Amino acid sequence: MSIVVENVEKTFGSVRALQPTNVTVETGEFVTLLGPSGCGKTTLLRTIAGLEVPDNGTIKLLDRVVFSKPQGIEVRTEDRGVGMVFQDFALWPHMTVFENVAFGLRARKDTAQLRERVGWALDRVQLGGYDDRYPKQLSGGQQQRVSFARAIVTEPKIILLDEPLSALDAVLREGLRLMLRSLADELGLTAVYVTHDQHEAMSISDRIVVMREGVMLQTGAPEDVYNNPEELFIAEFVGTTNFIPNPNGSSDEHLMTRPEFLTLEKDSSEDLEFSGTVEMVSYVGDRYEAQLSVDDRHWVAYFDQRPRIGQELTLYLSPRHVHTIREEVGETTKEGLV
Amino acid sequence: MRAKQTIRRHGNTAIAIALLTVLILIPVVMVLLRSFTVDRVFHPLNPIRTILEGELAEVLFNSLQLGITVVIFTTVIAAPLAYLTSKTELARARWIDVALLIPFMTPPYIATMGWILFMQPRGVVEEYLPFLSIFQPLFFSFWGVAFVMSLNLYPFIYLVIKNNLIEITGSLEDAGAVHGGSFWYRMRRIILPLLLSGYSMGALLIFVKTLAEFGTPATLGRRVGFYVFTTEIYQYTRMFPIDFARGTALASVLLITCMLIWYVQQLIANKYKYSIVGGRSGGRKMYSLGKFRFLGWAYIGLLLLVSIGVPYWSIITASLLRFWGADITLANITFDHYIELFTPGTLGGSSLWNSVYLSVIAATIAMFLGTFLGVLIVRSRGFLQRFIDSSSLLSNTVPRIVIVVGLILLWNSPWLPATIYNTAAMVAVAYVVAFLPYTVQYVKASYQQIDISLFHAAQVSGAKPGYINRRILFPLIRPGMVSGWIMTFIISVRELVASMMIRPPHIETSATFIFRQFDQGVIPLGMAMAFTTVGITVVVLLIVQGGQKQLGNG
């Protein structure tokens, strides 16, 4: 177990940023904290780094207690030995690429073979030969790669990534995401990754932790979270959701499915049938995405050919792709979105 | 470890508060106390009573009249210029802004002397431009004082208006045009309202600067019998018969007026401040002058001629004349006066040397003290932070002459067992107190620009607080420290009012030397010193900026 977070909570003034939270991350695992802004994901990450002091709870890194309210232990950030990548890169503008990367080694007075080790880190992110440049002379993607190199040069076992790609444009994001994941695997790193982007979370993670308003809602593999969301919020936040009218008429049970399960051909006699009117069509390259109105609900379905606006269609859905979410008593319902 | 850090921070806060209290707060409070207490009785109307009984109401009226007139003059001069260099093709001529630093950086007393030499009987105008002689009576009056001060201060309000105009992106104006607004309608409904907050801040600052200015009233104002706050404060606190009751009464009223204006300015700034939204800066909307371009150039040319050409030409020619009053001929031209200034043992030489070494000391102390305070302000929170912040910037708000009166009251107090009063050290202390806000502001600004994540990244990388200060904080605030040093040095080296009020009898500085030579009619030597002083500031500026650039790249 590389990271163990027990009952960690944090309040800023009157805002409960983090309700008592428990997370464990296995050695070598790549875990993503996913949620909208203000959900507490960054706060949780920063408590692990020691940049934020929790009000309560215990944090263990590599079986070493780095924070414990009950035991009165608080290991300072600089002694926790984790690597971290920041959203805005946080490169020191007055230092060269080499000095930025070498900083962690020099700060720990661990300067044996400094040049080789900095070179090794820069090679890992394909920035060999950029030693003497200043951050301002690099593109955004290169800057973020320098900050990866800086995070791995001390060969930490744990790396924390705080929305590392969100300041970059879409094309760069894709490439860097792949690089990040393969680097983490190659170096055997345990990684905690924070993002508000569901695509990023699903493509990079072994496991996703969905958070909202300081609470962990669901933890699971990306497929799990996508196919079996445990709450309405998750269903809507992760992927596109079509809500199905409930045959029982019960209001604390919500039925839903994903657009890719809707077909125009009937596969089996058990298939459910829906009739819908096409309201809007957008072409996204490999398919057409249509907005339909089905019994006054807005649905999305994917087609190979462009449907006409106003066209009446019959859609088929296999019952095994219908997912049921049960509201717990006291939970807020989101009728407005259905 | 955290406990140790907390203790150290409390210790630093206590030191900062003690220093600021002794250096700045007590002197200012002593001025107020002295003026509000007559015959050991405190009364809130005492300063006003003293002023009325002393027949000083005219002084009050003169100062306000001068302030308002200078605001109007500078606006009239600067507004067209700002429009030309921000909204028309003349915007390409960026050198104009650099040239306008010259009148701004010229000490007012030196510029005024240049103008007096230009306009006075048997001066340049009478000799070479007799048709301008009709302006002579007008110049040697209230209007001349207002005119010369405006020529010194207009670059300030020009920059305010220009920067505001630049911030108004073209799309805001385009939107006005698309929706049917004519040029003048857009001016009235879009541009002027958006300018209002910035302009009124600038105008009030000009007003305060005018009230607090000593140089021009002391050189031209006194000559034409026009007395204001600053000249009278000087009169009563330094000249026989000394009358501290009247001096401090005037100083208190000046201080309170300036504080009130600052307060009003803050109110306006908060109420009418629009953040002109849109992170992307769209281009400005530009207007072509077409065939009237020559008029624009003529205006700029005239302005530079009047605000730079006239004073500098007068000063430089005067400084080169062997005998004052003789014609400008090759035989009458000499560098002797400059040589005298750089000869040790002469009065001029020692004055110049005093100014330089006292300014170096003051700038160095101000740099360290200002950095200490600036860093502390950014790092602390709450009431103590606001206290340290506002008291270290107090000398920005309080007119310099008031601070100096306070310093005299404190350091010359009979109950002090020992004092540096009447020594050269006192002059350096006065410079430090007066110019401390520059370093504090520059350091604060450069610290606040540093994103907090740069420190967090260092922490995560394993750096201890001391290591972070050394490798991250100090390199990044060094430009602010250097700017603070330069600013303190170049302002101290030519500082008139503090030097005149606080210098011991045996110590002369460059500014007091210039002032005295000019007063006694030893014009060429005084002007040689004036030009040398300006020259030194320019040279220091260039050297340090060159060095800074190299450090920045290296």
mmCIF file of C-alpha atoms in Angstrom, chain A residues 264 274-279 291-295 303 307-316:
data_model
loop_
_atom_site.group_PDB
_atom_site.id
_atom_site.type_symbol
_atom_site.label_atom_id
_atom_site.label_comp_id
_atom_site.label_asym_id
_atom_site.label_seq_id
_atom_site.Cartn_x
_atom_site.Cartn_y
_atom_site.Cartn_z
ATOM 1 C CA LEU A 264 -32.033 1.423 -35.404
ATOM 2 C CA PHE A 274 -38.625 4.134 -28.201
ATOM 3 C CA SER A 275 -39.859 6.592 -30.769
ATOM 4 C CA GLY A 276 -38.053 9.889 -31.057
ATOM 5 C CA THR A 277 -37.901 13.001 -33.218
ATOM 6 C CA VAL A 278 -34.564 14.266 -34.486
ATOM 7 C CA GLU A 279 -33.984 17.842 -33.318
ATOM 8 C CA GLN A 291 -30.225 15.160 -30.341
ATOM 9 C CA LEU A 292 -33.643 13.571 -30.148
ATOM 10 C CA SER A 293 -36.735 14.240 -28.195
ATOM 11 C CA VAL A 294 -38.135 11.050 -26.698
ATOM 12 C CA ASP A 295 -41.251 11.538 -24.576
ATOM 13 C CA PHE A 303 -25.707 7.127 -36.341
ATOM 14 C CA PRO A 307 -30.712 11.686 -40.080
ATOM 15 C CA ARG A 308 -33.041 14.455 -41.211
ATOM 16 C CA ILE A 309 -34.140 17.066 -38.702
ATOM 17 C CA GLY A 310 -37.741 16.365 -37.806
ATOM 18 C CA GLN A 311 -37.443 12.716 -38.800
ATOM 19 C CA GLU A 312 -39.347 10.241 -36.655
ATOM 20 C CA LEU A 313 -37.182 7.245 -35.676
ATOM 21 C CA THR A 314 -37.707 4.071 -33.745
ATOM 22 C CA LEU A 315 -34.794 3.265 -31.446
ATOM 23 C CA TYR A 316 -34.051 -0.156 -29.963
#
